[in-house]
């Protein structure tokens, strides 16, 4: 789809694609963007990467203002990063757990999570040993 978009720049008004902090691609230049899989794609690799180095989790917690040791915090932060990457569009999330759906919906009213997500993206670019960058 990226090749199609590149070949037909300006043709699409709406673009939907998968994006997470594992990707470095920014929102494409279209009128409206929808992203999805921000948490699903990144949660497991990020957990493993953070668990491999306790200092890493501490540094990212400090930079983002979110304690990554708390249950659900990483997912929240990943969603914040996706919303920061697509500020004028829609970020789709889903879950089979009702509590998680409610938690994600609550985040929509917290502008601080977007700022924390921006900080996470910036910190990952500066962090040594990020395997997917």
Coordinates of N, CA and C in Angstrom, one line a residue:
X1 N 0.8 -1.2 0.0 CA 0.0 0.0 0.0 C 0.9 1.3 0.0
X2 N 2.0 1.2 0.6 CA 2.9 2.3 0.6 C 3.4 2.7 -0.8
X3 N 3.6 1.6 -1.6 CA 4.0 1.8 -3.0 C 2.9 2.4 -3.8
X4 N 1.7 2.0 -3.6 CA 0.5 2.6 -4.3 C 0.4 4.0 -3.9
X5 N 0.5 4.3 -2.6 CA 0.4 5.7 -2.2 C 1.4 6.6 -2.8
X6 N 2.7 6.1 -2.9 CA 3.8 6.8 -3.5 C 3.5 7.1 -5.0
X7 N 3.0 6.1 -5.7 CA 2.7 6.2 -7.1 C 1.6 7.1 -7.4
X8 N 0.6 7.2 -6.5 CA -0.6 8.0 -6.7 C -0.7 9.1 -5.6
X9 N 0.3 9.8 -5.3 CA 0.3 10.9 -4.3 C -0.8 11.9 -4.6
X10 N -1.5 12.2 -3.6 CA -2.6 13.2 -3.7 C -3.9 12.6 -4.2
X11 N -4.0 11.3 -4.5 CA -5.2 10.6 -5.0 C -6.1 10.3 -3.8
X12 N -5.5 9.9 -2.7 CA -6.3 9.4 -1.6 C -6.6 10.5 -0.6
X13 N -7.9 10.6 -0.2 CA -8.3 11.5 0.9 C -8.2 10.9 2.2
X14 N -8.4 9.6 2.3 CA -8.3 8.9 3.6 C -7.3 7.7 3.4
X15 N -6.5 7.5 4.5 CA -5.5 6.5 4.5 C -5.6 5.7 5.8
X16 N -5.7 4.4 5.7 CA -5.7 3.6 7.0 C -4.6 2.6 6.9
X17 N -3.8 2.6 7.9 CA -2.7 1.7 8.0 C -2.3 1.4 9.4
X18 N -1.5 0.3 9.6 CA -1.0 -0.1 10.9 C 0.2 0.7 11.3
X19 N 0.1 1.2 12.5 CA 1.3 2.0 13.0 C 1.5 1.8 14.5
X20 N 2.7 1.7 14.9 CA 3.1 1.6 16.3 C 4.5 2.2 16.4
X21 N 4.9 2.3 17.7 CA 6.3 2.9 17.9 C 7.4 2.0 17.3
X22 N 7.0 0.8 16.8 CA 8.0 0.0 16.1 C 8.3 0.5 14.7
X23 N 7.3 1.3 14.2 CA 7.5 1.9 12.9 C 8.0 3.3 13.0
X24 N 8.7 3.8 12.1 CA 9.2 5.1 12.1 C 8.5 6.0 11.1
X25 N 7.6 5.4 10.3 CA 6.8 6.1 9.3 C 5.9 7.1 10.0
X26 N 5.8 8.3 9.6 CA 4.9 9.3 10.1 C 3.6 9.2 9.3
X27 N 2.6 9.9 9.8 CA 1.3 10.0 9.1 C 1.5 10.5 7.7
X28 N 0.9 9.8 6.7 CA 1.1 10.2 5.3 C 0.4 11.5 5.0
X29 N 0.8 12.2 3.9 CA 0.2 13.5 3.6 C -1.1 13.3 2.9
X30 N -2.2 13.0 3.6 CA -3.5 12.8 3.1 C -4.4 13.7 3.9
X31 N -5.7 13.8 3.5 CA -6.6 14.7 4.3 C -7.0 14.1 5.6
X32 N -7.1 12.7 5.7 CA -7.5 12.1 6.9 C -6.8 10.7 7.0
X33 N -6.3 10.5 8.2 CA -5.6 9.2 8.5 C -6.2 8.4 9.6
X34 N -6.3 7.1 9.4 CA -6.7 6.2 10.4 C -5.6 5.2 10.7
X35 N -5.2 5.1 11.9 CA -4.2 4.1 12.3 C -4.7 3.0 13.2
X36 N -4.1 1.9 13.2 CA -4.6 0.8 14.0 C -3.4 -0.1 14.4
X37 N -3.6 -1.0 15.4 CA -2.6 -2.0 15.9 C -1.5 -1.3 16.6
X38 N -1.7 -0.1 17.2 CA -0.6 0.5 17.9 C -0.2 -0.2 19.1
X39 N -1.1 -0.9 19.8 CA -0.8 -1.6 21.0 C -0.4 -3.1 20.6
X40 N -1.3 -3.7 19.8 CA -1.2 -5.1 19.5 C 0.2 -5.4 18.9
X41 N 0.7 -4.6 18.0 CA 2.0 -4.9 17.4 C 3.2 -4.7 18.2
X42 N 3.1 -3.7 19.2 CA 4.3 -3.3 19.9 C 4.4 -3.8 21.3
X43 N 3.3 -4.2 21.9 CA 3.3 -4.5 23.4 C 4.2 -5.7 23.7
X44 N 4.2 -6.8 23.1 CA 5.0 -7.9 23.4 C 6.5 -7.6 23.2
X45 N 6.9 -7.1 22.0 CA 8.3 -6.8 21.8 C 8.8 -5.7 22.7
X46 N 8.0 -4.7 23.0 CA 8.4 -3.7 23.9 C 8.6 -4.2 25.4
X47 N 7.7 -5.1 25.8 CA 7.8 -5.7 27.1 C 9.1 -6.4 27.3
X48 N 9.4 -7.3 26.2 CA 10.6 -8.1 26.3 C 11.8 -7.2 26.3
X49 N 11.8 -6.1 25.4 CA 13.0 -5.2 25.3 C 13.2 -4.5 26.6
X50 N 12.1 -4.0 27.3 CA 12.2 -3.3 28.6 C 12.7 -4.3 29.7
X51 N 12.2 -5.5 29.7 CA 12.6 -6.5 30.7 C 14.0 -6.9 30.6
X52 N 14.6 -6.8 29.4 CA 16.0 -7.2 29.2 C 17.0 -6.2 29.9
X53 N 16.5 -5.0 30.2 CA 17.4 -4.0 30.8 C 16.5 -3.1 31.7
X54 N 16.6 -3.3 33.1 CA 15.8 -2.5 34.0 C 16.1 -1.0 33.9
X55 N 17.3 -0.6 33.6 CA 17.6 0.8 33.5 C 16.8 1.4 32.3
X56 N 16.5 0.7 31.3 CA 15.8 1.2 30.2 C 14.4 1.6 30.6
X57 N 13.7 0.7 31.3 CA 12.3 1.0 31.8 C 12.4 2.3 32.7
X58 N 13.4 2.3 33.5 CA 13.5 3.5 34.4 C 13.7 4.8 33.6
X59 N 14.6 4.8 32.7 CA 14.8 6.0 31.8 C 13.5 6.4 31.1
X60 N 12.8 5.4 30.5 CA 11.6 5.8 29.8 C 10.5 6.2 30.7
X61 N 10.4 5.7 31.9 CA 9.4 6.1 32.8 C 9.7 7.5 33.2
X62 N 11.0 7.9 33.4 CA 11.3 9.2 33.8 C 11.0 10.2 32.7
X63 N 11.4 9.9 31.5 CA 11.2 10.8 30.3 C 9.7 11.0 30.1
X64 N 8.9 9.9 30.2 CA 7.5 10.0 29.8 C 6.6 10.5 31.0
X65 N 7.0 10.3 32.2 CA 6.2 10.6 33.3 C 5.2 9.5 33.6
X66 N 5.4 8.3 33.0 CA 4.5 7.2 33.2 C 5.3 6.1 33.8
X67 N 4.9 5.5 34.9 CA 5.6 4.4 35.6 C 5.4 3.1 34.8
X68 N 6.3 2.7 34.0 CA 6.2 1.5 33.2 C 6.1 0.2 34.0
X69 N 6.4 0.3 35.3 CA 6.2 -0.9 36.2 C 4.8 -1.2 36.5
X70 N 3.9 -0.2 36.3 CA 2.5 -0.3 36.6 C 1.8 -1.2 35.5
X71 N 0.9 -2.0 35.9 CA 0.1 -2.8 35.0 C -0.7 -1.9 34.0
X72 N -0.6 -2.2 32.7 CA -1.3 -1.4 31.7 C -0.7 -0.1 31.3
X73 N 0.4 0.3 32.0 CA 1.0 1.6 31.7 C 1.7 1.6 30.3
X74 N 2.3 0.5 29.9 CA 2.9 0.4 28.6 C 1.9 0.5 27.5
X75 N 0.8 -0.2 27.6 CA -0.3 -0.1 26.6 C -0.8 1.3 26.5
X76 N -1.0 1.9 27.6 CA -1.5 3.3 27.6 C -0.5 4.2 26.9
X77 N 0.8 4.0 27.1 CA 1.8 4.8 26.5 C 1.9 4.6 25.0
X78 N 1.7 3.3 24.6 CA 1.8 3.0 23.2 C 0.6 3.7 22.5
X79 N -0.6 3.7 23.1 CA -1.7 4.4 22.5 C -1.5 5.9 22.5
X80 N -0.9 6.4 23.5 CA -0.5 7.9 23.5 C 0.4 8.2 22.3
X81 N 1.4 7.3 22.1 CA 2.3 7.6 21.0 C 1.6 7.5 19.6
X82 N 0.6 6.6 19.5 CA -0.1 6.5 18.2 C -1.0 7.8 18.0
X83 N -1.6 8.2 19.1 CA -2.4 9.5 19.0 C -1.5 10.7 18.7
X84 N -0.3 10.7 19.2 CA 0.6 11.8 18.9 C 1.1 11.8 17.5
X85 N 1.2 10.6 17.0 CA 1.7 10.4 15.6 C 0.6 10.8 14.6
X86 N -0.7 10.7 15.0 CA -1.8 11.0 14.1 C -2.8 11.9 14.8
X87 N -2.4 13.2 15.1 CA -3.2 14.0 15.9 C -4.5 14.5 15.4
X88 N -4.6 14.5 14.0 CA -5.9 15.0 13.4 C -6.7 13.9 12.9
X89 N -6.3 12.6 13.1 CA -7.0 11.5 12.6 C -7.6 10.6 13.7
X90 N -7.8 9.4 13.3 CA -8.4 8.4 14.3 C -7.4 7.3 14.5
X91 N -7.3 6.9 15.8 CA -6.5 5.8 16.2 C -7.4 4.7 16.7
X92 N -7.5 3.6 16.0 CA -8.4 2.5 16.3 C -7.7 1.6 17.3
X93 N -8.5 1.2 18.3 CA -8.0 0.2 19.3 C -9.1 -0.8 19.6
X94 N -8.8 -2.0 19.9 CA -9.8 -2.9 20.3 C -9.2 -3.9 21.4
X95 N -10.1 -4.5 22.0 CA -9.8 -5.5 23.0 C -10.9 -6.4 23.3
X96 N -10.7 -7.6 23.8 CA -11.7 -8.5 24.2 C -12.1 -8.3 25.6
X97 N -11.2 -7.5 26.3 CA -11.5 -7.3 27.8 C -12.2 -5.9 27.9
X98 N -13.4 -6.0 28.5 CA -14.2 -4.8 28.7 C -13.4 -3.7 29.5
X99 N -12.7 -4.2 30.5 CA -12.0 -3.2 31.4 C -10.9 -2.5 30.5
X100 N -10.3 -3.2 29.6 CA -9.3 -2.5 28.7 C -9.9 -1.5 27.8
X101 N -11.1 -1.9 27.2 CA -11.8 -1.0 26.3 C -12.2 0.3 27.1
X102 N -12.6 0.2 28.3 CA -13.0 1.3 29.1 C -11.7 2.2 29.5
X103 N -10.6 1.5 29.8 CA -9.4 2.2 30.1 C -8.9 3.0 28.8
X104 N -9.0 2.4 27.7 CA -8.6 3.1 26.4 C -9.5 4.3 26.2
X105 N -10.8 4.1 26.4 CA -11.7 5.2 26.2 C -11.4 6.4 27.2
X106 N -11.1 6.1 28.4 CA -10.7 7.1 29.4 C -9.5 7.9 28.9
X107 N -8.6 7.2 28.3 CA -7.3 7.9 27.8 C -7.6 9.0 26.8
X108 N -8.7 8.9 26.1 CA -9.0 9.9 25.1 C -9.2 11.3 25.7
X109 N -9.7 11.3 27.0 CA -9.9 12.6 27.7 C -8.6 13.1 28.4
X110 N -7.5 12.4 28.3 CA -6.3 12.8 29.0 C -5.3 13.3 28.0
X111 N -5.2 14.6 27.8 CA -4.2 15.1 26.9 C -2.7 14.8 27.3
X112 N -2.5 14.5 28.5 CA -1.2 14.2 29.0 C -0.6 12.9 28.4
X113 N -1.5 12.0 28.0 CA -1.0 10.7 27.5 C -0.5 10.9 26.1
X114 N -1.0 11.9 25.4 CA -0.4 12.2 24.0 C 1.0 12.8 24.2
X115 N 1.1 13.7 25.1 CA 2.5 14.3 25.4 C 3.4 13.2 25.8
X116 N 3.0 12.3 26.7 CA 3.8 11.2 27.1 C 4.2 10.3 25.9
X117 N 3.3 10.1 25.0 CA 3.5 9.3 23.8 C 4.5 9.9 22.9
X118 N 4.5 11.3 22.8 CA 5.5 12.0 22.0 C 6.8 11.8 22.6
X119 N 6.9 11.9 23.9 CA 8.1 11.8 24.6 C 8.7 10.4 24.5
X120 N 7.8 9.4 24.5 CA 8.3 8.0 24.3 C 8.9 7.9 22.9
X121 N 8.2 8.4 21.9 CA 8.8 8.3 20.5 C 10.1 8.9 20.4
X122 N 10.3 10.1 21.0 CA 11.5 10.8 20.9 C 12.6 10.1 21.7
X123 N 12.3 9.5 22.9 CA 13.2 8.8 23.7 C 13.7 7.6 23.0
X124 N 12.8 6.9 22.3 CA 13.2 5.7 21.6 C 14.2 6.0 20.5
X125 N 14.1 7.1 19.9 CA 15.1 7.5 18.8 C 16.5 7.8 19.4
X126 N 16.5 8.2 20.7 CA 17.8 8.5 21.3 C 18.3 7.3 22.1
X127 N 17.5 6.3 22.4 CA 17.9 5.1 23.2 C 18.8 4.2 22.4
X128 N 19.9 3.7 23.0 CA 20.8 2.8 22.3 C 20.1 1.4 22.4
X129 N 20.4 0.6 21.3 CA 20.0 -0.8 21.3 C 18.5 -1.0 21.0
X130 N 17.9 -0.1 20.3 CA 16.5 -0.3 20.0 C 16.5 -1.2 18.7
X131 N 16.0 -2.5 18.8 CA 16.2 -3.4 17.8 C 15.4 -3.1 16.5
X132 N 14.3 -2.4 16.6 CA 13.5 -2.2 15.4 C 13.7 -0.8 14.7
X133 N 14.6 0.0 15.2 CA 14.8 1.3 14.5 C 16.0 1.2 13.6

